């Protein structure tokens, strides 16, 4: 299943289907509905093999996502039994013999409805890679994996949380557990949530926490375990498959995935760009080196404007739509035809300290060694000239509360895990939210071993890609002398790369300044060109009416002036918010 909506109160047949199908602008999925004196449940068809709903006389069990089952083989991924995976999870659960943090790996949500007791159990994965939202009042309890669908069916769609809207514009996320709706909240990660519907009670029990407990004294041992975890995750999925795909780039994460994928399987490597450039040329060489078929798909200059409505509705408000890079390509490249499509999401976040704040300069000058900034705080007062101070103070309070929550179990690394726990605090996670609804997306760096290693190693091992490099080095021999798009050689450690990365960085900068290198050389579009385009101006005119619903929070009333006072990321976020306020 891709999404579900559950309601304790019975909902008219067809209404929940309408809301789940409303997520999609085209190719609307089949939806199964279940009704009884326990309430109503609707589930859209799961595109991962073996995970359709399973019903007995006592229970209805659904599994969202395509988790790797670690207590048995996963051969059902290639079988015709469309409930094999769900039944396996259900039988472990009903036998009270399941360990959620060990038996399932990767993104998932499990929901079990007890038709006799009317209780409902919802289990979230280690990081809430698939978030679950709840609406609760004195009469009803409703939960869903899509925030806007839940808002519509619960009658909360017009009750927007203006502080969360501002939060999203400024930061690209909505601070946990809040949502873009006043009366909807997000359920906690790595937890078993039990709804005793007759008593209108919710009990939540964490089955795992990313406690700051260093479990490794040797970086080599941690790297060995990391390699094994990635190998086991990928091997469990690809066993028996004859045709798979992956996303390739000019970076090192996709090279590692390329090396780990089985060589006796047809492997197609895809990259999406404005046109062939430095990123694409390096990616093509990497694909050839690892024996994959390279495929370049090009996008229009206004691609990220064109997909705004469809992808905003697909991932839901409060999630950055622009990370769904695959939209439209999922059809033109026929990604849904593959048994599995592998990405490299969250390698930087979990293994390379992307969310550790470094001393100034390392972003602008990537050849400099990474050093943690000691006095940085995510809880400092938020200031902005375009929003009023009252709203900003409330937002600051929410972020302080979340930081204090994280500090309960991560004293030294709270600032890092502020943006990791749950994963909805990471602005890049909508990449998964979109992909998993479009094709069989698998993210090896979301395997349980990767998460647990990330939580139990020193931050110093993540900086300068120390842990990642030791784990990945054996797989980089085939591309030993192939540059990373950022100018370093992934095969070598950071200290060896300082000089070559500086030289390549300097050459790239000079070539750009004197005009030898022209055009966009990276994986994203050129946002400067996008914001100067006529199409961007048209969107401002089309969606500017949404500003009226932000009047209580803003200091600038003119739409164009408002946009000019924001950075590039905030401009995208504001446009997305205006779309949701104007259109929906």
mmCIF file with all atom_site columns, N, CA and C in Angstrom, residues 54-110:
data_model
loop_
_atom_site.group_PDB
_atom_site.id
_atom_site.type_symbol
_atom_site.label_atom_id
_atom_site.label_alt_id
_atom_site.label_comp_id
_atom_site.label_asym_id
_atom_site.label_entity_id
_atom_site.label_seq_id
_atom_site.pdbx_PDB_ins_code
_atom_site.Cartn_x
_atom_site.Cartn_y
_atom_site.Cartn_z
_atom_site.occupancy
_atom_site.B_iso_or_equiv
_atom_site.pdbx_formal_charge
_atom_site.auth_seq_id
_atom_site.auth_comp_id
_atom_site.auth_asym_id
_atom_site.auth_atom_id
_atom_site.pdbx_PDB_model_num
ATOM 1   N N  . UNK A 1 54  ? -3.982  -8.012  4.167  1.00 0.00 ? 54  UNK A N  1
ATOM 2   C CA . UNK A 1 54  ? -4.271  -9.399  4.550  1.00 0.00 ? 54  UNK A CA 1
ATOM 3   C C  . UNK A 1 54  ? -5.341  -9.376  5.637  1.00 0.00 ? 54  UNK A C  1
ATOM 4   N N  . UNK A 1 55  ? -6.419  -10.107 5.405  1.00 0.00 ? 55  UNK A N  1
ATOM 5   C CA . UNK A 1 55  ? -7.559  -10.085 6.323  1.00 0.00 ? 55  UNK A CA 1
ATOM 6   C C  . UNK A 1 55  ? -7.858  -11.486 6.836  1.00 0.00 ? 55  UNK A C  1
ATOM 7   N N  . UNK A 1 56  ? -8.101  -11.590 8.155  1.00 0.00 ? 56  UNK A N  1
ATOM 8   C CA . UNK A 1 56  ? -8.570  -12.821 8.780  1.00 0.00 ? 56  UNK A CA 1
ATOM 9   C C  . UNK A 1 56  ? -9.907  -12.528 9.447  1.00 0.00 ? 56  UNK A C  1
ATOM 10  N N  . UNK A 1 57  ? -10.440 -13.504 10.129 1.00 0.00 ? 57  UNK A N  1
ATOM 11  C CA . UNK A 1 57  ? -11.708 -13.280 10.827 1.00 0.00 ? 57  UNK A CA 1
ATOM 12  C C  . UNK A 1 57  ? -11.549 -12.296 11.972 1.00 0.00 ? 57  UNK A C  1
ATOM 13  N N  . UNK A 1 58  ? -10.320 -12.152 12.473 1.00 0.00 ? 58  UNK A N  1
ATOM 14  C CA . UNK A 1 58  ? -10.071 -11.281 13.625 1.00 0.00 ? 58  UNK A CA 1
ATOM 15  C C  . UNK A 1 58  ? -9.430  -9.939  13.265 1.00 0.00 ? 58  UNK A C  1
ATOM 16  N N  . UNK A 1 59  ? -8.610  -9.925  12.228 1.00 0.00 ? 59  UNK A N  1
ATOM 17  C CA . UNK A 1 59  ? -7.785  -8.748  11.973 1.00 0.00 ? 59  UNK A CA 1
ATOM 18  C C  . UNK A 1 59  ? -7.751  -8.352  10.499 1.00 0.00 ? 59  UNK A C  1
ATOM 19  N N  . UNK A 1 60  ? -7.401  -7.097  10.292 1.00 0.00 ? 60  UNK A N  1
ATOM 20  C CA . UNK A 1 60  ? -6.972  -6.602  8.983  1.00 0.00 ? 60  UNK A CA 1
ATOM 21  C C  . UNK A 1 60  ? -5.561  -6.068  9.180  1.00 0.00 ? 60  UNK A C  1
ATOM 22  N N  . UNK A 1 61  ? -4.634  -6.561  8.380  1.00 0.00 ? 61  UNK A N  1
ATOM 23  C CA . UNK A 1 61  ? -3.234  -6.135  8.501  1.00 0.00 ? 61  UNK A CA 1
ATOM 24  C C  . UNK A 1 61  ? -2.782  -5.511  7.188  1.00 0.00 ? 61  UNK A C  1
ATOM 25  N N  . UNK A 1 62  ? -2.168  -4.343  7.272  1.00 0.00 ? 62  UNK A N  1
ATOM 26  C CA . UNK A 1 62  ? -1.597  -3.710  6.087  1.00 0.00 ? 62  UNK A CA 1
ATOM 27  C C  . UNK A 1 62  ? -0.148  -3.331  6.369  1.00 0.00 ? 62  UNK A C  1
ATOM 28  N N  . UNK A 1 63  ? 0.659   -3.375  5.328  1.00 0.00 ? 63  UNK A N  1
ATOM 29  C CA . UNK A 1 63  ? 2.062   -2.959  5.400  1.00 0.00 ? 63  UNK A CA 1
ATOM 30  C C  . UNK A 1 63  ? 2.303   -1.955  4.289  1.00 0.00 ? 63  UNK A C  1
ATOM 31  N N  . UNK A 1 64  ? 2.747   -0.773  4.647  1.00 0.00 ? 64  UNK A N  1
ATOM 32  C CA . UNK A 1 64  ? 3.093   0.252   3.663  1.00 0.00 ? 64  UNK A CA 1
ATOM 33  C C  . UNK A 1 64  ? 4.590   0.245   3.422  1.00 0.00 ? 64  UNK A C  1
ATOM 34  N N  . UNK A 1 65  ? 4.994   0.629   2.205  1.00 0.00 ? 65  UNK A N  1
ATOM 35  C CA . UNK A 1 65  ? 6.394   0.592   1.847  1.00 0.00 ? 65  UNK A CA 1
ATOM 36  C C  . UNK A 1 65  ? 6.780   -0.814  1.432  1.00 0.00 ? 65  UNK A C  1
ATOM 37  N N  . UNK A 1 66  ? 8.056   -1.018  1.218  1.00 0.00 ? 66  UNK A N  1
ATOM 38  C CA . UNK A 1 66  ? 8.563   -2.338  0.842  1.00 0.00 ? 66  UNK A CA 1
ATOM 39  C C  . UNK A 1 66  ? 9.698   -2.748  1.744  1.00 0.00 ? 66  UNK A C  1
ATOM 40  N N  . UNK A 1 67  ? 9.433   -2.960  3.048  1.00 0.00 ? 67  UNK A N  1
ATOM 41  C CA . UNK A 1 67  ? 10.519  -3.293  3.967  1.00 0.00 ? 67  UNK A CA 1
ATOM 42  C C  . UNK A 1 67  ? 11.153  -4.642  3.640  1.00 0.00 ? 67  UNK A C  1
ATOM 43  N N  . UNK A 1 68  ? 12.444  -4.750  3.897  1.00 0.00 ? 68  UNK A N  1
ATOM 44  C CA . UNK A 1 68  ? 13.117  -6.040  3.822  1.00 0.00 ? 68  UNK A CA 1
ATOM 45  C C  . UNK A 1 68  ? 12.767  -6.815  5.082  1.00 0.00 ? 68  UNK A C  1
ATOM 46  N N  . UNK A 1 69  ? 12.305  -8.055  4.915  1.00 0.00 ? 69  UNK A N  1
ATOM 47  C CA . UNK A 1 69  ? 11.993  -8.908  6.057  1.00 0.00 ? 69  UNK A CA 1
ATOM 48  C C  . UNK A 1 69  ? 13.258  -9.667  6.429  1.00 0.00 ? 69  UNK A C  1
ATOM 49  N N  . UNK A 1 70  ? 13.763  -9.408  7.622  1.00 0.00 ? 70  UNK A N  1
ATOM 50  C CA . UNK A 1 70  ? 15.053  -9.954  8.033  1.00 0.00 ? 70  UNK A CA 1
ATOM 51  C C  . UNK A 1 70  ? 14.936  -11.309 8.721  1.00 0.00 ? 70  UNK A C  1
ATOM 52  N N  . UNK A 1 71  ? 13.714  -11.795 8.924  1.00 0.00 ? 71  UNK A N  1
ATOM 53  C CA . UNK A 1 71  ? 13.504  -13.065 9.607  1.00 0.00 ? 71  UNK A CA 1
ATOM 54  C C  . UNK A 1 71  ? 13.226  -14.200 8.624  1.00 0.00 ? 71  UNK A C  1
ATOM 55  N N  . UNK A 1 72  ? 13.268  -13.921 7.334  1.00 0.00 ? 72  UNK A N  1
ATOM 56  C CA . UNK A 1 72  ? 13.035  -14.930 6.306  1.00 0.00 ? 72  UNK A CA 1
ATOM 57  C C  . UNK A 1 72  ? 13.598  -14.408 4.982  1.00 0.00 ? 72  UNK A C  1
ATOM 58  N N  . UNK A 1 73  ? 13.501  -15.231 3.947  1.00 0.00 ? 73  UNK A N  1
ATOM 59  C CA . UNK A 1 73  ? 13.917  -14.757 2.629  1.00 0.00 ? 73  UNK A CA 1
ATOM 60  C C  . UNK A 1 73  ? 12.872  -13.783 2.094  1.00 0.00 ? 73  UNK A C  1
ATOM 61  N N  . UNK A 1 74  ? 13.257  -13.036 1.074  1.00 0.00 ? 74  UNK A N  1
ATOM 62  C CA . UNK A 1 74  ? 12.340  -12.076 0.459  1.00 0.00 ? 74  UNK A CA 1
ATOM 63  C C  . UNK A 1 74  ? 12.022  -12.458 -0.985 1.00 0.00 ? 74  UNK A C  1
ATOM 64  N N  . UNK A 1 75  ? 12.027  -13.754 -1.253 1.00 0.00 ? 75  UNK A N  1
ATOM 65  C CA . UNK A 1 75  ? 11.757  -14.242 -2.602 1.00 0.00 ? 75  UNK A CA 1
ATOM 66  C C  . UNK A 1 75  ? 10.353  -13.890 -3.078 1.00 0.00 ? 75  UNK A C  1
ATOM 67  N N  . UNK A 1 76  ? 9.453   -13.601 -2.137 1.00 0.00 ? 76  UNK A N  1
ATOM 68  C CA . UNK A 1 76  ? 8.081   -13.245 -2.508 1.00 0.00 ? 76  UNK A CA 1
ATOM 69  C C  . UNK A 1 76  ? 8.035   -11.964 -3.345 1.00 0.00 ? 76  UNK A C  1
ATOM 70  N N  . UNK A 1 77  ? 9.112   -11.181 -3.318 1.00 0.00 ? 77  UNK A N  1
ATOM 71  C CA . UNK A 1 77  ? 9.148   -9.960  -4.124 1.00 0.00 ? 77  UNK A CA 1
ATOM 72  C C  . UNK A 1 77  ? 9.026   -10.265 -5.614 1.00 0.00 ? 77  UNK A C  1
ATOM 73  N N  . UNK A 1 78  ? 9.335   -11.502 -5.991 1.00 0.00 ? 78  UNK A N  1
ATOM 74  C CA . UNK A 1 78  ? 9.240   -11.908 -7.393 1.00 0.00 ? 78  UNK A CA 1
ATOM 75  C C  . UNK A 1 78  ? 8.171   -12.974 -7.609 1.00 0.00 ? 78  UNK A C  1
ATOM 76  N N  . UNK A 1 79  ? 7.315   -13.200 -6.613 1.00 0.00 ? 79  UNK A N  1
ATOM 77  C CA . UNK A 1 79  ? 6.283   -14.232 -6.738 1.00 0.00 ? 79  UNK A CA 1
ATOM 78  C C  . UNK A 1 79  ? 4.933   -13.609 -7.061 1.00 0.00 ? 79  UNK A C  1
ATOM 79  N N  . UNK A 1 80  ? 3.944   -14.481 -7.292 1.00 0.00 ? 80  UNK A N  1
ATOM 80  C CA . UNK A 1 80  ? 2.592   -14.024 -7.602 1.00 0.00 ? 80  UNK A CA 1
ATOM 81  C C  . UNK A 1 80  ? 1.713   -13.910 -6.359 1.00 0.00 ? 80  UNK A C  1
ATOM 82  N N  . UNK A 1 81  ? 2.255   -14.262 -5.196 1.00 0.00 ? 81  UNK A N  1
ATOM 83  C CA . UNK A 1 81  ? 1.485   -14.179 -3.948 1.00 0.00 ? 81  UNK A CA 1
ATOM 84  C C  . UNK A 1 81  ? 1.509   -12.732 -3.466 1.00 0.00 ? 81  UNK A C  1
ATOM 85  N N  . UNK A 1 82  ? 0.407   -12.024 -3.681 1.00 0.00 ? 82  UNK A N  1
ATOM 86  C CA . UNK A 1 82  ? 0.429   -10.583 -3.407 1.00 0.00 ? 82  UNK A CA 1
ATOM 87  C C  . UNK A 1 82  ? 0.254   -10.227 -1.938 1.00 0.00 ? 82  UNK A C  1
ATOM 88  N N  . UNK A 1 83  ? 0.096   -11.218 -1.065 1.00 0.00 ? 83  UNK A N  1
ATOM 89  C CA . UNK A 1 83  ? 0.007   -10.935 0.375  1.00 0.00 ? 83  UNK A CA 1
ATOM 90  C C  . UNK A 1 83  ? 1.096   -11.647 1.178  1.00 0.00 ? 83  UNK A C  1
ATOM 91  N N  . UNK A 1 84  ? 2.061   -12.271 0.514  1.00 0.00 ? 84  UNK A N  1
ATOM 92  C CA . UNK A 1 84  ? 3.055   -13.089 1.214  1.00 0.00 ? 84  UNK A CA 1
ATOM 93  C C  . UNK A 1 84  ? 3.823   -12.296 2.262  1.00 0.00 ? 84  UNK A C  1
ATOM 94  N N  . UNK A 1 85  ? 4.267   -11.104 1.921  1.00 0.00 ? 85  UNK A N  1
ATOM 95  C CA . UNK A 1 85  ? 5.010   -10.292 2.875  1.00 0.00 ? 85  UNK A CA 1
ATOM 96  C C  . UNK A 1 85  ? 4.155   -9.832  4.033  1.00 0.00 ? 85  UNK A C  1
ATOM 97  N N  . UNK A 1 86  ? 2.940   -9.394  3.722  1.00 0.00 ? 86  UNK A N  1
ATOM 98  C CA . UNK A 1 86  ? 2.025   -8.942  4.773  1.00 0.00 ? 86  UNK A CA 1
ATOM 99  C C  . UNK A 1 86  ? 1.694   -10.082 5.723  1.00 0.00 ? 86  UNK A C  1
ATOM 100 N N  . UNK A 1 87  ? 1.427   -11.269 5.179  1.00 0.00 ? 87  UNK A N  1
ATOM 101 C CA . UNK A 1 87  ? 1.117   -12.433 6.023  1.00 0.00 ? 87  UNK A CA 1
ATOM 102 C C  . UNK A 1 87  ? 2.287   -12.782 6.932  1.00 0.00 ? 87  UNK A C  1
ATOM 103 N N  . UNK A 1 88  ? 3.495   -12.696 6.406  1.00 0.00 ? 88  UNK A N  1
ATOM 104 C CA . UNK A 1 88  ? 4.668   -13.018 7.215  1.00 0.00 ? 88  UNK A CA 1
ATOM 105 C C  . UNK A 1 88  ? 4.794   -12.064 8.398  1.00 0.00 ? 88  UNK A C  1
ATOM 106 N N  . UNK A 1 89  ? 4.582   -10.775 8.155  1.00 0.00 ? 89  UNK A N  1
ATOM 107 C CA . UNK A 1 89  ? 4.632   -9.788  9.237  1.00 0.00 ? 89  UNK A CA 1
ATOM 108 C C  . UNK A 1 89  ? 3.498   -10.032 10.224 1.00 0.00 ? 89  UNK A C  1
ATOM 109 N N  . UNK A 1 90  ? 2.313   -10.284 9.706  1.00 0.00 ? 90  UNK A N  1
ATOM 110 C CA . UNK A 1 90  ? 1.150   -10.518 10.570 1.00 0.00 ? 90  UNK A CA 1
ATOM 111 C C  . UNK A 1 90  ? 1.367   -11.737 11.463 1.00 0.00 ? 90  UNK A C  1
ATOM 112 N N  . UNK A 1 91  ? 1.858   -12.829 10.897 1.00 0.00 ? 91  UNK A N  1
ATOM 113 C CA . UNK A 1 91  ? 2.041   -14.048 11.688 1.00 0.00 ? 91  UNK A CA 1
ATOM 114 C C  . UNK A 1 91  ? 3.067   -13.847 12.793 1.00 0.00 ? 91  UNK A C  1
ATOM 115 N N  . UNK A 1 92  ? 4.116   -13.079 12.527 1.00 0.00 ? 92  UNK A N  1
ATOM 116 C CA . UNK A 1 92  ? 5.090   -12.767 13.578 1.00 0.00 ? 92  UNK A CA 1
ATOM 117 C C  . UNK A 1 92  ? 4.448   -11.914 14.660 1.00 0.00 ? 92  UNK A C  1
ATOM 118 N N  . UNK A 1 93  ? 3.613   -10.962 14.225 1.00 0.00 ? 93  UNK A N  1
ATOM 119 C CA . UNK A 1 93  ? 2.966   -10.062 15.188 1.00 0.00 ? 93  UNK A CA 1
ATOM 120 C C  . UNK A 1 93  ? 1.943   -10.807 16.032 1.00 0.00 ? 93  UNK A C  1
ATOM 121 N N  . UNK A 1 94  ? 1.075   -11.576 15.396 1.00 0.00 ? 94  UNK A N  1
ATOM 122 C CA . UNK A 1 94  ? 0.011   -12.254 16.126 1.00 0.00 ? 94  UNK A CA 1
ATOM 123 C C  . UNK A 1 94  ? 0.582   -13.310 17.073 1.00 0.00 ? 94  UNK A C  1
ATOM 124 N N  . UNK A 1 95  ? 1.776   -13.810 16.751 1.00 0.00 ? 95  UNK A N  1
ATOM 125 C CA . UNK A 1 95  ? 2.447   -14.756 17.630 1.00 0.00 ? 95  UNK A CA 1
ATOM 126 C C  . UNK A 1 95  ? 3.275   -14.079 18.702 1.00 0.00 ? 95  UNK A C  1
ATOM 127 N N  . UNK A 1 96  ? 3.171   -12.745 18.770 1.00 0.00 ? 96  UNK A N  1
ATOM 128 C CA . UNK A 1 96  ? 3.909   -11.951 19.760 1.00 0.00 ? 96  UNK A CA 1
ATOM 129 C C  . UNK A 1 96  ? 5.404   -12.255 19.699 1.00 0.00 ? 96  UNK A C  1
ATOM 130 N N  . UNK A 1 97  ? 5.889   -12.363 18.469 1.00 0.00 ? 97  UNK A N  1
ATOM 131 C CA . UNK A 1 97  ? 7.264   -12.800 18.261 1.00 0.00 ? 97  UNK A CA 1
ATOM 132 C C  . UNK A 1 97  ? 8.011   -11.890 17.291 1.00 0.00 ? 97  UNK A C  1
ATOM 133 N N  . UNK A 1 98  ? 7.649   -10.618 17.289 1.00 0.00 ? 98  UNK A N  1
ATOM 134 C CA . UNK A 1 98  ? 8.283   -9.707  16.341 1.00 0.00 ? 98  UNK A CA 1
ATOM 135 C C  . UNK A 1 98  ? 9.084   -8.636  17.066 1.00 0.00 ? 98  UNK A C  1
ATOM 136 N N  . UNK A 1 99  ? 10.258  -8.355  16.560 1.00 0.00 ? 99  UNK A N  1
ATOM 137 C CA . UNK A 1 99  ? 11.125  -7.305  17.086 1.00 0.00 ? 99  UNK A CA 1
ATOM 138 C C  . UNK A 1 99  ? 11.261  -6.263  15.986 1.00 0.00 ? 99  UNK A C  1
ATOM 139 N N  . UNK A 1 100 ? 10.537  -5.172  16.132 1.00 0.00 ? 100 UNK A N  1
ATOM 140 C CA . UNK A 1 100 ? 10.370  -4.229  15.033 1.00 0.00 ? 100 UNK A CA 1
ATOM 141 C C  . UNK A 1 100 ? 11.675  -3.614  14.555 1.00 0.00 ? 100 UNK A C  1
ATOM 142 N N  . UNK A 1 101 ? 12.627  -3.392  15.442 1.00 0.00 ? 101 UNK A N  1
ATOM 143 C CA . UNK A 1 101 ? 13.872  -2.743  15.030 1.00 0.00 ? 101 UNK A CA 1
ATOM 144 C C  . UNK A 1 101 ? 14.860  -3.707  14.381 1.00 0.00 ? 101 UNK A C  1
ATOM 145 N N  . UNK A 1 102 ? 14.571  -5.006  14.426 1.00 0.00 ? 102 UNK A N  1
ATOM 146 C CA . UNK A 1 102 ? 15.465  -5.995  13.836 1.00 0.00 ? 102 UNK A CA 1
ATOM 147 C C  . UNK A 1 102 ? 14.821  -6.794  12.711 1.00 0.00 ? 102 UNK A C  1
ATOM 148 N N  . UNK A 1 103 ? 13.525  -7.019  12.791 1.00 0.00 ? 103 UNK A N  1
ATOM 149 C CA . UNK A 1 103 ? 12.863  -7.910  11.832 1.00 0.00 ? 103 UNK A CA 1
ATOM 150 C C  . UNK A 1 103 ? 12.478  -7.228  10.526 1.00 0.00 ? 103 UNK A C  1
ATOM 151 N N  . UNK A 1 104 ? 12.322  -5.918  10.540 1.00 0.00 ? 104 UNK A N  1
ATOM 152 C CA . UNK A 1 104 ? 12.009  -5.158  9.330  1.00 0.00 ? 104 UNK A CA 1
ATOM 153 C C  . UNK A 1 104 ? 13.089  -4.101  9.122  1.00 0.00 ? 104 UNK A C  1
ATOM 154 N N  . UNK A 1 105 ? 13.489  -3.911  7.871  1.00 0.00 ? 105 UNK A N  1
ATOM 155 C CA . UNK A 1 105 ? 14.534  -2.942  7.564  1.00 0.00 ? 105 UNK A CA 1
ATOM 156 C C  . UNK A 1 105 ? 14.084  -2.049  6.423  1.00 0.00 ? 105 UNK A C  1
ATOM 157 N N  . UNK A 1 106 ? 14.307  -0.748  6.583  1.00 0.00 ? 106 UNK A N  1
ATOM 158 C CA . UNK A 1 106 ? 13.883  0.210   5.570  1.00 0.00 ? 106 UNK A CA 1
ATOM 159 C C  . UNK A 1 106 ? 12.576  0.873   5.942  1.00 0.00 ? 106 UNK A C  1
ATOM 160 N N  . UNK A 1 107 ? 12.073  1.747   5.080  1.00 0.00 ? 107 UNK A N  1
ATOM 161 C CA . UNK A 1 107 ? 10.832  2.480   5.368  1.00 0.00 ? 107 UNK A CA 1
ATOM 162 C C  . UNK A 1 107 ? 9.614   1.555   5.419  1.00 0.00 ? 107 UNK A C  1
ATOM 163 N N  . UNK A 1 108 ? 8.771   1.736   6.444  1.00 0.00 ? 108 UNK A N  1
ATOM 164 C CA . UNK A 1 108 ? 7.533   0.965   6.529  1.00 0.00 ? 108 UNK A CA 1
ATOM 165 C C  . UNK A 1 108 ? 6.569   1.598   7.519  1.00 0.00 ? 108 UNK A C  1
ATOM 166 N N  . UNK A 1 109 ? 5.309   1.245   7.358  1.00 0.00 ? 109 UNK A N  1
ATOM 167 C CA . UNK A 1 109 ? 4.281   1.442   8.378  1.00 0.00 ? 109 UNK A CA 1
ATOM 168 C C  . UNK A 1 109 ? 3.453   0.166   8.398  1.00 0.00 ? 109 UNK A C  1
ATOM 169 N N  . UNK A 1 110 ? 3.178   -0.341  9.583  1.00 0.00 ? 110 UNK A N  1
ATOM 170 C CA . UNK A 1 110 ? 2.294   -1.495  9.739  1.00 0.00 ? 110 UNK A CA 1
ATOM 171 C C  . UNK A 1 110 ? 1.066   -1.050  10.512 1.00 0.00 ? 110 UNK A C  1
#
